[in-house]
Short mmCIF file of C-alpha atoms and ligand atoms in Angstrom, two decimals:
data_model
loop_
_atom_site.label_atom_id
_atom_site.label_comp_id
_atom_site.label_asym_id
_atom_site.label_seq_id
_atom_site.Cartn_x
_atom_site.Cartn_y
_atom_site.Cartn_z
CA UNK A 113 36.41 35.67 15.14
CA UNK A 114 33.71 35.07 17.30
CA UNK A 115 30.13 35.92 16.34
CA UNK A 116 29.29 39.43 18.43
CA UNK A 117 25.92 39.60 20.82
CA UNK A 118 23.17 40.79 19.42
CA UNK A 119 22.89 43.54 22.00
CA UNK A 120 26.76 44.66 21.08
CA UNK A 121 26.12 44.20 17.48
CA UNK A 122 23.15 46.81 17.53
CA UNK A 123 24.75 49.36 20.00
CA UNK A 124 28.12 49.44 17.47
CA UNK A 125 26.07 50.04 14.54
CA UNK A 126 24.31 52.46 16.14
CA UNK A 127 27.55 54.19 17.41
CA UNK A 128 29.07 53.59 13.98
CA UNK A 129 26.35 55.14 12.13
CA UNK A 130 26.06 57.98 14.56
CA UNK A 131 29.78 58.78 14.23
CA UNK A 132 30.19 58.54 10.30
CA UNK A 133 27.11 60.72 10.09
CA UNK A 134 28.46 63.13 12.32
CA UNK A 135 31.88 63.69 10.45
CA UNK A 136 30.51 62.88 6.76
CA UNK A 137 26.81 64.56 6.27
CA UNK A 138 27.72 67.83 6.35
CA UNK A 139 30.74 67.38 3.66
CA UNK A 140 28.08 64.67 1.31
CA UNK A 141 25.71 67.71 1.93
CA UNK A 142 27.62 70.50 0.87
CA UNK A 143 29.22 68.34 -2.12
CA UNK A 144 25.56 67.56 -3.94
CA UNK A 145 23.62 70.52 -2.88
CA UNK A 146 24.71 73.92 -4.03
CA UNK A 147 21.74 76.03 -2.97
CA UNK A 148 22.14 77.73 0.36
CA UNK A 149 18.53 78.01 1.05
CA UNK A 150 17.94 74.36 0.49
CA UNK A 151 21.08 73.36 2.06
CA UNK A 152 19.75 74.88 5.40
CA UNK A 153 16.59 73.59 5.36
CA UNK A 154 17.89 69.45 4.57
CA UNK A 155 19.73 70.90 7.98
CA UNK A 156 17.12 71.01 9.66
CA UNK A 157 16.17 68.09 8.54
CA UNK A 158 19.13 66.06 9.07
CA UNK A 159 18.61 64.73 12.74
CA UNK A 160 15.73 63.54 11.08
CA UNK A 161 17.23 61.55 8.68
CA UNK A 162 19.37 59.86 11.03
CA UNK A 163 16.77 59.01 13.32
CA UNK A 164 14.84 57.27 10.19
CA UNK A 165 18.05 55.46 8.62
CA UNK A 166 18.46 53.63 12.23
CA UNK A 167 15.38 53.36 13.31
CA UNK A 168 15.01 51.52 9.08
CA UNK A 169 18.24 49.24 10.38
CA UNK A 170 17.23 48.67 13.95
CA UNK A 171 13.68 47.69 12.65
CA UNK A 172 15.53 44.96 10.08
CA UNK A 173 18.21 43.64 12.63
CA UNK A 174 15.53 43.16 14.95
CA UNK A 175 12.96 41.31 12.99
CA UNK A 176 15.51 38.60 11.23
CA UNK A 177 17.02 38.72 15.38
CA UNK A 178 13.09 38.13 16.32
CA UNK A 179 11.91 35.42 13.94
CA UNK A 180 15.34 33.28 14.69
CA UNK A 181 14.15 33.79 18.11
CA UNK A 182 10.52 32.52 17.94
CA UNK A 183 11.88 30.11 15.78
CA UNK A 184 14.20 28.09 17.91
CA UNK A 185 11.35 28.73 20.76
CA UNK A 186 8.37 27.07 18.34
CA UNK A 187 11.29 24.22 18.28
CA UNK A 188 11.97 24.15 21.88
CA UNK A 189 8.31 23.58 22.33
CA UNK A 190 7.74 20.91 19.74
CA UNK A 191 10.95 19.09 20.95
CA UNK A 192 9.85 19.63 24.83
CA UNK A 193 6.26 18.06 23.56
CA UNK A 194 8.26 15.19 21.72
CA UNK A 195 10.24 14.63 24.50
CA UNK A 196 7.20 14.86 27.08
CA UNK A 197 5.78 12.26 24.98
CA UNK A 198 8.62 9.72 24.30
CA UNK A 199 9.58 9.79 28.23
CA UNK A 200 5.66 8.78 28.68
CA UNK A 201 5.62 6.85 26.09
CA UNK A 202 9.20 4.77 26.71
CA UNK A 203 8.16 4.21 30.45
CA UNK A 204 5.04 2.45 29.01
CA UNK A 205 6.89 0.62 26.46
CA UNK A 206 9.93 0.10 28.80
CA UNK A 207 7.23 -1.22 31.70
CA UNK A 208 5.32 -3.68 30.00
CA UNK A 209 8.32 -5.71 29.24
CA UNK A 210 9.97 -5.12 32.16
CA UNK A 211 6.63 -6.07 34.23
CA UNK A 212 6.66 -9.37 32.96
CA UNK A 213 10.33 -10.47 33.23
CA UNK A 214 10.07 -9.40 37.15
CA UNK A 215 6.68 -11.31 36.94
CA UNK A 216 7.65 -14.45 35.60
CA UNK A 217 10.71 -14.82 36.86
CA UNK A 218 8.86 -15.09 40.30
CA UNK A 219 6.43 -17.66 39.27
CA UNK A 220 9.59 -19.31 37.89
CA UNK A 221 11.05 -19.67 41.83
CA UNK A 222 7.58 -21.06 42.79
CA UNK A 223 8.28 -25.10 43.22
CA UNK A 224 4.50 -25.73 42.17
CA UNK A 225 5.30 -24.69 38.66
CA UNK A 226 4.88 -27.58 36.44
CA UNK A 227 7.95 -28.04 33.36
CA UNK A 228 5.34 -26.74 30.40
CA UNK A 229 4.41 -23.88 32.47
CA UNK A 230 8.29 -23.21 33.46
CA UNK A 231 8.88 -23.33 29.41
CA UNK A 232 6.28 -20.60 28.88
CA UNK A 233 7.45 -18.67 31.42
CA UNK A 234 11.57 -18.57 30.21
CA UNK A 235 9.87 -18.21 26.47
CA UNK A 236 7.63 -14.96 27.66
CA UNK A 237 10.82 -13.88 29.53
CA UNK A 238 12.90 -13.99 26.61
CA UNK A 239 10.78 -12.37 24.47
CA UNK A 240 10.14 -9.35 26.79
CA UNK A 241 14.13 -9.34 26.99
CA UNK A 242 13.96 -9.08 23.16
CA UNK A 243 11.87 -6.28 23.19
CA UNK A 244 13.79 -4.16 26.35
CA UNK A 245 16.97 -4.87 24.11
CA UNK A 246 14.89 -3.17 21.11
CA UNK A 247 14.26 -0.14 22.79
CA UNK A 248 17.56 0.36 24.15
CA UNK A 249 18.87 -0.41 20.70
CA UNK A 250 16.27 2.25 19.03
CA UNK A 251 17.49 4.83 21.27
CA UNK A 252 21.02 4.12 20.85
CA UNK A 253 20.73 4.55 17.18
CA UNK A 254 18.71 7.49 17.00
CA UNK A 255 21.35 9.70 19.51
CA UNK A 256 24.13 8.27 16.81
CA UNK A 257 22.27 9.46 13.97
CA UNK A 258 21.30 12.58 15.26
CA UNK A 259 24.91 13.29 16.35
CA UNK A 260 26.69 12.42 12.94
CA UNK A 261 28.68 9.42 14.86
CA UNK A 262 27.62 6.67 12.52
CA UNK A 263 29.47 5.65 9.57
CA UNK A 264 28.87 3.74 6.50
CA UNK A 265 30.26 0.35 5.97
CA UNK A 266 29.84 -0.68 3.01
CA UNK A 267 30.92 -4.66 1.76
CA UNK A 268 29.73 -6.92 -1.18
CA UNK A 269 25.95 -7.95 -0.22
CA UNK A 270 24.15 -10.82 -1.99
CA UNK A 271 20.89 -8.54 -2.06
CA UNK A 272 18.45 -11.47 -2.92
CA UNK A 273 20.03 -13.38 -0.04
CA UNK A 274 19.77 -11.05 2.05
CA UNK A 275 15.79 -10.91 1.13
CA UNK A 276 15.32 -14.57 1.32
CA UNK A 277 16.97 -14.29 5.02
CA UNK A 278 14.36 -11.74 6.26
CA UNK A 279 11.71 -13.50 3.93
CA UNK A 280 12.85 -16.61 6.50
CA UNK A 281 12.89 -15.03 10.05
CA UNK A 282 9.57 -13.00 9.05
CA UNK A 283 7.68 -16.09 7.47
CA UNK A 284 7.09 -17.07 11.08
CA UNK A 285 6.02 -13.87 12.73
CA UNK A 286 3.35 -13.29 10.60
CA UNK A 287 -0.35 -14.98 11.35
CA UNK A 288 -2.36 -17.20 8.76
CA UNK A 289 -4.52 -14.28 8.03
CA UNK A 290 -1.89 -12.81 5.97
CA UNK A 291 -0.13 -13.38 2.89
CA UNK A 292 3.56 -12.53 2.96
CA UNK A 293 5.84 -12.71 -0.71
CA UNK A 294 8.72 -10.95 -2.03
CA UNK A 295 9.48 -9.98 -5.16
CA UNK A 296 13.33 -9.82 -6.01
CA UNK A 297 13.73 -7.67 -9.37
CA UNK A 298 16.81 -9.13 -10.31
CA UNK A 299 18.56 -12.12 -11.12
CA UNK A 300 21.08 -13.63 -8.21
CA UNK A 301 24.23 -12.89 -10.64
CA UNK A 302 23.17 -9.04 -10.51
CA UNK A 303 22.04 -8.97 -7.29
CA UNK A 304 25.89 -9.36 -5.65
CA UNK A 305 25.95 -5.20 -4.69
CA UNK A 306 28.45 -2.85 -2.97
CA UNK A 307 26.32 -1.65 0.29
CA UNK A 308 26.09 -1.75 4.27
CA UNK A 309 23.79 -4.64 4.60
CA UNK A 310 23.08 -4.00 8.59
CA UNK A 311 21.94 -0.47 7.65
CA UNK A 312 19.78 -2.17 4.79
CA UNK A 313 18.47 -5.10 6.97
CA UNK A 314 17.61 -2.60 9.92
CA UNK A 315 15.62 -0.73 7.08
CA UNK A 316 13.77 -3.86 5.82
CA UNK A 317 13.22 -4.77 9.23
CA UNK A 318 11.79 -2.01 11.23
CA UNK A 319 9.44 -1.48 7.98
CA UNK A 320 8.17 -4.85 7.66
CA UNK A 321 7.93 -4.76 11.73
CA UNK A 322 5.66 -2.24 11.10
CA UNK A 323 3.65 -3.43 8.69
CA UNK A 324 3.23 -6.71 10.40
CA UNK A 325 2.43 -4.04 14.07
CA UNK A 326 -0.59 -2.90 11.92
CA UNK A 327 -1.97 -5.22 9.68
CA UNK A 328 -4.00 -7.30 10.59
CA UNK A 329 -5.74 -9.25 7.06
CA UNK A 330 -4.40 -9.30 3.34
CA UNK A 331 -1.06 -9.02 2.20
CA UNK A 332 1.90 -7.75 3.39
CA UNK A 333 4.92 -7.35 0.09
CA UNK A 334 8.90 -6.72 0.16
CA UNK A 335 10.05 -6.13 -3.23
CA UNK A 336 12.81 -4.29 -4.51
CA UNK A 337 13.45 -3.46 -8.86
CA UNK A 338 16.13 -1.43 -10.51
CA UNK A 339 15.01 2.24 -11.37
CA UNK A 340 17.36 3.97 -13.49
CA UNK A 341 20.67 3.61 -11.21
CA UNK A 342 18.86 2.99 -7.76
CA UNK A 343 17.38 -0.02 -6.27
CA UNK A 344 14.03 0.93 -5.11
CA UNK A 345 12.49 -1.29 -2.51
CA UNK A 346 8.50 -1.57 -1.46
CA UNK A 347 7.12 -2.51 1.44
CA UNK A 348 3.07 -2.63 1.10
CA UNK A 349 0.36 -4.02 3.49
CA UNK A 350 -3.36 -4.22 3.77
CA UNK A 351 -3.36 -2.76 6.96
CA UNK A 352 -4.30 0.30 9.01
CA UNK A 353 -2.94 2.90 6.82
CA UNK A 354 -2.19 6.78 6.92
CA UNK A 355 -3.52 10.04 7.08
CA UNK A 356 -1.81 12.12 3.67
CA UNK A 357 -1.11 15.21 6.42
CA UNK A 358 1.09 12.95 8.39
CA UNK A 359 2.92 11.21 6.11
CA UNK A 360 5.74 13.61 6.29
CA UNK A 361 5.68 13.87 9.84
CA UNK A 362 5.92 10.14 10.76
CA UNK A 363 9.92 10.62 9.85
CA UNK A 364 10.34 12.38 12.73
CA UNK A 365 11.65 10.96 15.72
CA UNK A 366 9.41 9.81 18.57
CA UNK A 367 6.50 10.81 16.30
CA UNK A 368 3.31 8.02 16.80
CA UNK A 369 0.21 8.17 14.99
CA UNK A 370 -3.04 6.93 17.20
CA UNK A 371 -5.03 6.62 14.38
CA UNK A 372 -6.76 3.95 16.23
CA UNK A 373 -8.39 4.58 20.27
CA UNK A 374 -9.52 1.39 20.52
CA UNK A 375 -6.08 -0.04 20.20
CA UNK A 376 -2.57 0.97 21.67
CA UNK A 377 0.10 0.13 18.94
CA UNK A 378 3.71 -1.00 20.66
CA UNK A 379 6.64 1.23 20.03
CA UNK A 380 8.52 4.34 20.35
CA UNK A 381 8.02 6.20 17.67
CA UNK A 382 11.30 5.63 16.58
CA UNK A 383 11.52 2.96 13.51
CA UNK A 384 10.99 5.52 10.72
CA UNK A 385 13.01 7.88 11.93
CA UNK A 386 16.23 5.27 11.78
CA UNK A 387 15.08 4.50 9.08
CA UNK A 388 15.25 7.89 7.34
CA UNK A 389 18.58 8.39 9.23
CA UNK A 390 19.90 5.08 7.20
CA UNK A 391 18.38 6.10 3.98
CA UNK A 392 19.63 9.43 4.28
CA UNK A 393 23.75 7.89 5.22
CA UNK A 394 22.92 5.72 2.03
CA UNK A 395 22.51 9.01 -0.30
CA UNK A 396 19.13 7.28 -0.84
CA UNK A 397 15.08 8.86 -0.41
CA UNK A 398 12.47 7.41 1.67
CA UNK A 399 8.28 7.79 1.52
CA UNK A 400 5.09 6.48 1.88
CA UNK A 401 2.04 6.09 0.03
CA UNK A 402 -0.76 5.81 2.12
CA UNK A 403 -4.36 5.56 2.22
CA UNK A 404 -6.77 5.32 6.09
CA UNK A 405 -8.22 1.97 6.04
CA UNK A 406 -6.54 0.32 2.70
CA UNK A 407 -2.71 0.23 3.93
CA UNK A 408 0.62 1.76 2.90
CA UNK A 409 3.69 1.28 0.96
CA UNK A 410 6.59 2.49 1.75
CA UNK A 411 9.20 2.88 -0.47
CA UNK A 412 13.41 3.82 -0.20
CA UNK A 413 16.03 3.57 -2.70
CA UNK A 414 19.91 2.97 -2.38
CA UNK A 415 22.13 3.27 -5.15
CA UNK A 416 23.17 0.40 -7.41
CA UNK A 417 26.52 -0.36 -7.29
CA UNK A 418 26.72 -3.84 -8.76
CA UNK A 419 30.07 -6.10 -7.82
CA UNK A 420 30.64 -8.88 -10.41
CA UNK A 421 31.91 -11.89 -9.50
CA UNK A 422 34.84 -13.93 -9.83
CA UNK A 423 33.41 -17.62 -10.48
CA UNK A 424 36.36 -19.08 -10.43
CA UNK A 425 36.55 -18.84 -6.77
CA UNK A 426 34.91 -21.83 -5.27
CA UNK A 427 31.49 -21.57 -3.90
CA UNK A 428 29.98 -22.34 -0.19
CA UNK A 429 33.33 -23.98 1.41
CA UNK A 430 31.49 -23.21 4.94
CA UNK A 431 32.06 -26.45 7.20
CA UNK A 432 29.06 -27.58 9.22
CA UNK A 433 28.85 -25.75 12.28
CA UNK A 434 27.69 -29.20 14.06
CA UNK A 435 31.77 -30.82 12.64
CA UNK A 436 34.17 -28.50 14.56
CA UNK A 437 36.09 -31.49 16.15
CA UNK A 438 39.36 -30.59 15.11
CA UNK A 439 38.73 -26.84 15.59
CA UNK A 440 40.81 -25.17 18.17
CA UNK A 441 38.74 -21.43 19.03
CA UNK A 442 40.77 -18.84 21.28
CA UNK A 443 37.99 -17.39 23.48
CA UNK A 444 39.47 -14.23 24.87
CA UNK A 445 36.79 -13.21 27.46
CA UNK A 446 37.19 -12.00 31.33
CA UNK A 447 34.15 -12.29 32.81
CA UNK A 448 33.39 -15.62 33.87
CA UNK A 449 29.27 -15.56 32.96
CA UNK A 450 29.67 -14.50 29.79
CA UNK A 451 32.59 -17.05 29.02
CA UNK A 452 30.38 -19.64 30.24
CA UNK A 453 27.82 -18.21 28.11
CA UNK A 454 30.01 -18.76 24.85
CA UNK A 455 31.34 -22.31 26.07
CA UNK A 456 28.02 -23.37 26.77
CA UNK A 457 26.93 -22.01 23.14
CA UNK A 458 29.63 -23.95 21.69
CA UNK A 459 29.58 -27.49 23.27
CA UNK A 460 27.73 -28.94 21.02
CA UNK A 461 29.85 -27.95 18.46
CA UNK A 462 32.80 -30.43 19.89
CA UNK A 463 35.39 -27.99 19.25
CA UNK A 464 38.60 -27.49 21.34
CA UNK A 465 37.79 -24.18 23.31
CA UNK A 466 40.66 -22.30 25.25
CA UNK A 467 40.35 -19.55 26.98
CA UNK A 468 42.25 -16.50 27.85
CA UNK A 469 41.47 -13.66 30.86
CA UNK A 470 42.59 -10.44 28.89
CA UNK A 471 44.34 -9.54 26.14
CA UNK A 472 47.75 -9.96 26.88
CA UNK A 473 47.08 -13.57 27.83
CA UNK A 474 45.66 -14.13 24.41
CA UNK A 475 48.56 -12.61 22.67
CA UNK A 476 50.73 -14.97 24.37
CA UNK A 477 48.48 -18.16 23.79
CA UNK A 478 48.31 -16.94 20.21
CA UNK A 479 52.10 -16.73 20.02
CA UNK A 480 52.77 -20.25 21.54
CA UNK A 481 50.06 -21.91 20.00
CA UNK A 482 49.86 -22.51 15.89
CA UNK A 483 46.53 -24.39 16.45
CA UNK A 484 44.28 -21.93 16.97
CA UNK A 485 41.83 -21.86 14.02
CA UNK A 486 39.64 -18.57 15.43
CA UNK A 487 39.84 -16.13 17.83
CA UNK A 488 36.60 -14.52 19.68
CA UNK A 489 37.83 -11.81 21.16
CA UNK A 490 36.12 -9.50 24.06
CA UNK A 491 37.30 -5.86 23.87
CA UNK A 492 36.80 -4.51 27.44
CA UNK A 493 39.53 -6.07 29.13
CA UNK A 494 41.89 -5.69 31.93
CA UNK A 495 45.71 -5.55 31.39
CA UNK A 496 45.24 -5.02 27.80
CA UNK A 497 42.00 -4.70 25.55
CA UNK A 498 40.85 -6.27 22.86
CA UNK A 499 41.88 -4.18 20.47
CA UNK A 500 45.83 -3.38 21.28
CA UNK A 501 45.56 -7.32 21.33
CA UNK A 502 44.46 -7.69 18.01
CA UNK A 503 46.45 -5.11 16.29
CA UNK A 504 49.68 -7.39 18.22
CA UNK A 505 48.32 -10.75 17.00
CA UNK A 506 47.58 -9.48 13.04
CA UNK A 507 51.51 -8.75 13.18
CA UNK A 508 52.24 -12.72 13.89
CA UNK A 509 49.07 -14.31 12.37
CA UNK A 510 47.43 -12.10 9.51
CA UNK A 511 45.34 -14.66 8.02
CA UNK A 512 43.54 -15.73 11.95
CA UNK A 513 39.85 -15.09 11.89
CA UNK A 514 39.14 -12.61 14.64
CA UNK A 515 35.89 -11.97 15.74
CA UNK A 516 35.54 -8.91 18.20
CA UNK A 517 32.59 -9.14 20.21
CA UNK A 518 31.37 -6.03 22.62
CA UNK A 519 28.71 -4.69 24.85
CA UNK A 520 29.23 -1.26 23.02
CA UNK A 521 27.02 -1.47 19.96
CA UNK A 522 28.11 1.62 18.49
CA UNK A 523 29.68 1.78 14.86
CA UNK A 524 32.63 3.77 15.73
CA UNK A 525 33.44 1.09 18.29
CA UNK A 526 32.68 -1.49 15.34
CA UNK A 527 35.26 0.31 12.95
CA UNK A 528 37.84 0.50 15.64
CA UNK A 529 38.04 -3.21 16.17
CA UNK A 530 37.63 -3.60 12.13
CA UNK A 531 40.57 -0.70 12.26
CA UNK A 532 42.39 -2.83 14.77
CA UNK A 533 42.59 -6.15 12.51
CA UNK A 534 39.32 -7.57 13.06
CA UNK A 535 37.24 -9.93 10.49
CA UNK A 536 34.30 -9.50 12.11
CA UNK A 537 31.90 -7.97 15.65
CA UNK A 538 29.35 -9.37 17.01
CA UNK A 539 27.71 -7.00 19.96
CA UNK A 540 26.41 -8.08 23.40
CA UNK A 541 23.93 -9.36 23.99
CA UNK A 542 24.02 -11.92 20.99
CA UNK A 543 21.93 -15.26 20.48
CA UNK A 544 23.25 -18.58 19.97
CA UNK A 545 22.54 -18.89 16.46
CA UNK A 546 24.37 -15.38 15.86
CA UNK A 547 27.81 -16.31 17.07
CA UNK A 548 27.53 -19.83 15.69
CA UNK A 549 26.50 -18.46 12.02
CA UNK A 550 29.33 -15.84 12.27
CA UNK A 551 31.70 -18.95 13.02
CA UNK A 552 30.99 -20.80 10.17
CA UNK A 553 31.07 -17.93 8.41
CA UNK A 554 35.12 -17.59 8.83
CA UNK A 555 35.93 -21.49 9.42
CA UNK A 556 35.88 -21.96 5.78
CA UNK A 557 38.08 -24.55 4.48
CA UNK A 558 40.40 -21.79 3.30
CA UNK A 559 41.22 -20.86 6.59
CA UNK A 560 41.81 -24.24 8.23
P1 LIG B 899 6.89 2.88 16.24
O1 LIG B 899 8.05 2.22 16.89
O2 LIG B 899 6.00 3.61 17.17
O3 LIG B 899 6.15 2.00 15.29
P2 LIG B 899 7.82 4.21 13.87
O4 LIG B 899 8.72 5.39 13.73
O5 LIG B 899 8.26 2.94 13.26
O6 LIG B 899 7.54 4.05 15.41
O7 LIG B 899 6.43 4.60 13.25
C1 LIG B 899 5.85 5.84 13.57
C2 LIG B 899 4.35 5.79 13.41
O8 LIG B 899 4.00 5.67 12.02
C3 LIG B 899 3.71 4.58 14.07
O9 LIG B 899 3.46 4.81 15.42
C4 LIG B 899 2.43 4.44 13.27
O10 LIG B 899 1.45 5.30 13.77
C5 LIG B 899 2.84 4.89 11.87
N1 LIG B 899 3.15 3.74 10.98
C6 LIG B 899 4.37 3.26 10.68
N2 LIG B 899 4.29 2.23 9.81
C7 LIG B 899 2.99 2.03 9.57
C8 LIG B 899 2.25 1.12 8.76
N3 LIG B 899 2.86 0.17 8.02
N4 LIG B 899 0.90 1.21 8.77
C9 LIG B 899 0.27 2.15 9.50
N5 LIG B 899 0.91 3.07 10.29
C10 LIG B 899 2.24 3.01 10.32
#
C-alpha cells in the first residue's frame, strides 16, 4: 500500500486518537481509579490530557517530517550548487577543445598553410577530439553509475600486464622532470586474476591522469601488493597535494579543488568520483593520503581472486597483425564513412575485406561463405541489427570471432552483444591501433 501524505497521516491520527479517547477514557478511568472525588477531578482534567498526548505526537511527527524536509532541501541546494558549477565548469572544459578544432580546422582550408604546419594542426585537432570524447565519456559514466545501470564483467586479467600496458602509454605523457616506476607486488604466475580489467584500467588511469594534471617535479608511483585477501594499489606523486578537510569530499561528483589561483587545472570534477563508483561495483575501498605542497597517494583495493593457469595450453599464438594475407574479415557496417574508416584502417594489413550493409546481408554472406576468418560487426543496422544477426550466425558458426562494435558505449549495450554471441566490443569512436590489437587478439592460430 501506498505511503499516506503527511497531511492525511496527521489528520487520521488525530481523528483516531480523538475517537478511541472518546469511547475508552472514561471506561480506563473508572477501571483504575476507585475514588469518586478523584475520579471527577482527572475529569476535569481529561480534555487536558488529550490536548497534551497530541500535541506530544504532533510535536514528534512533525520534527522527524521537518528535518527530512530541510534535509532533502540542504541537498537540493548543494546539488543545485554542484550542478551550477559543473554546467560552468563543462562549458569551459567543453569550449576550449571545441575552440580549437573549429580553429584549426580553418587554418587547415587556408592554401598558404605549409605541410609541417598542416601536421600540427590535424595533431592539435586530434587531441582536442580526444579530450571532447573524454568529457562525454566522464559524463556518460557517471549518469550509469549513479543510476545502478552498470554491471560487472569480470574475465581472467594478467594484472602485471595490464600495469606494464599503462606503464607504456603513460611513459610518454609524462615530462623529463619526473620520475615515473611501478612496482608490481607479485610474480607474473600469481598475477593471472579474476576481475573487470576496463573498470580497473579506467581506475589506474583517471588516477595517474591526475597525478600527472598536478605534478609538476619528483616522482609519480603505481604499485599494487597483496594485503591479506585484497590487492591494494598506490598511486603517489610529488605534486600539488590536498587539504585533510577535503579529502573526503573530492569523491563526490563534479567536486574540484582550486587549491591553486594562479593556475586553472583541466577537468570536470569527475575522475574520482568514477573512480569511487568502480571501486565501490568491485566490493573494494578507495582514499587518499594527502599532504598541501608534498603530494598524495591514493590508494583502492579489489579483491584477490587468483586464476591458475593451465601451461599446457600454448602461449602467444597471436599472428602479426602486419601478415593477414590469407585472412578473409566480414565487415558488417552500413554507413559508408565509417566502413571506409575500417577499410582504410585495415589496408595495410592485406587482408581480404568484404563487406555487408545490415545484418541480414551478413547472415547470408556468413552462410554462403566458409572463408570468413572474423566478423566486425556494427549493431545499429537497418533490416536487421547486429545483434539478432549474431545470435543467427553463432547457430551456424560457433567458433567465428565476432567483434561487435557500437556508438553506444554503455555496458548494458556491451553485455547484450556479449549476450547475443559476441567475443568481443569495441565502441565508437575507436583508434586504429584499438581495432587492429583487438584483431589479433582473436586471429590466433586456433581460430584459423
Ligand atoms: P578532475 O577531472 O577535475 O580532475 P577528479 O574527480 O579527478 O576531477 O578530481 C577532483 C579534484 O581532486 C581535482 O579537481 C583536484 O582538485 C583534486 N585532485 C585529484 N587528484 C589529485 C592529485 N593527484 N593531486 C592533487 N589534487 C588532486
Amino acid at each position: 500500500m501506498q505511503k499516506l501524505k503527511f497531511e492525511y497521516r496527521i489528520i487520521a491520527a488525530y481523528i483516531l486518537i480523538g475517537g478511541v479517547w472518546i469511547i475508552f477514557s472514561d471506561k480506563v478511568l473508572n477501571y483504575f481509579v476507585k475514588e469518586p472525588d478523584l475520579l471527577t477531578r482527572i475529569q476535569t482534567f481529561k480534555g487536558w490530557i488529550y490536548v497534551l498526548i497530541t500535541a506530544l505526537l504532533f510535536y514528534y511527527l512533525l520534527k522527524s517530517h521537518l528535518a527530512k524536509i530541510r534535509n532533502a532541501e540542504q541537498r537540493a541546494i548543494d546539488s543545485d550548487r554542484l550542478k551550477t558549477a559543473f554546467l560552468q565548469n563543462i562549458s569551459h572544459e567543453i569550449r576550449t577543445p571545441m575552440n580549437s578544432i573549429i580553429g584549426f580546422s580553418e587554418l587547415l582550408k587556408d592554401k598558404n598553410t605549409s605541410e609541417t604546419e598542416r601536421n600540427e594542426y590535424l595533431s592539435l585537432i586530434s587531441k582536442s577530439s580526444d579530450q571532447l570524447l573524454n568529457i562525454v565519456n566522464e559524463v556518460l559514466d557517471i549518469s550509469l553509475i549513479e543510476t545502478g545501470n552498470i554491471n560487472l564483467n569480470k574475465k581472467r586479467v594478467h594484472l602485471n600486464k595490464l600495469l606494464d600496458e599503462i606503464y607504456l602509454s603513460f611513459k610518454v605523457l609524462i615530462n623529463n622532470n619526473i620520475v615515473f616506476s611501478i612496482e608490481k607486488g607479485l610474480p607474473d604466475q600469481q598475477s593471472l586474476i579474476l576481475t573487470d580489467d576496463l573498470k580497473v584500467r579506467q581506475i589506474l588511469n583517471n588516477l595517474l591522469n591526475n597525478a600527472i594534471k598536478f605534478t609538476e617535479k619528483g616522482h609519480i608511483r603505481l604499485s599494487y601488493s597483496l594485503v591479506n585477501d585484497d590487492l591494494e594499489f598506490c598511486i603517489e606523486d610529488t605534486g600539488i597535494g590536498i587539504d585533510k578537510q577535503l579529502h573526503e569530499k573530492i569523491f563526490d561528483r563534479f567536486n574540484k579543488v582550486e587549491q591553486d589561483t594562479v593556475r586553472l587545472y583541466e577537468g570536470v570534477g569527475l575522475g574520482l568520483a568514477i573512480c569511487k563508483g568502480n571501486v565501490d561495483l568491485l566490493k573494494g575501498r578507495i582514499w587518499i593520503e594527502s599532504e598541501p605542497g608534498k603530494g598524495s597517494r591514493f590508494f583502492f583495493t579489489i579483491h584477490y581472486e587468483p586464476v591458475y593457469e593451465d601451461n599446457t595450453l600454448s602461449k602467444n599464438k597471436t599472428k602479426s597483425i602486419k601478415d593477414l594475407n590469407n585472412v578473409t574479415i566480414l565487415v558488417a557496417e552500413d554507413d559508408e564513412l565509417n566502413f571506409l574508416y575500417i577499410k582504410e584502417i585495415l589496408k595495410g594489413t592485406e587482408a581480404n575485406i568484404l563487406r555487408a550493409i545490415n545484418g541480414k546481408e551478413a547472415v547470408e554472406i556468413c552462410q554462403t561463405n566458409n572463408l570468413i576468418d572474423i566478423l566486425l560487426i556494427d549493431i545499429k543496422m537497418p533490416v536487421m541489427n547486429g545483434y539478432e544477426a549474431i545470435k543467427q550466425i553463432r547457430e551456424f558458426r560457433p567458433s567465428l570471432p565476432i567483434i561487435a562494435q557500437t556508438a553506444f558505449a554503455l555496458s548494458n549495450e556491451m553485455l547484450k552483444a556479449f549476450n547475443a554471441g559476441s567475443n568481443d566490443y569495441i565502441s565508437k569512436p575507436f583508434k586504429k591501433d584499438q581495432l587492429l590489437a583487438l584483431i589479433s587478439k582473436y586471429l590466433s592460430a586456433d581460430n584459423l
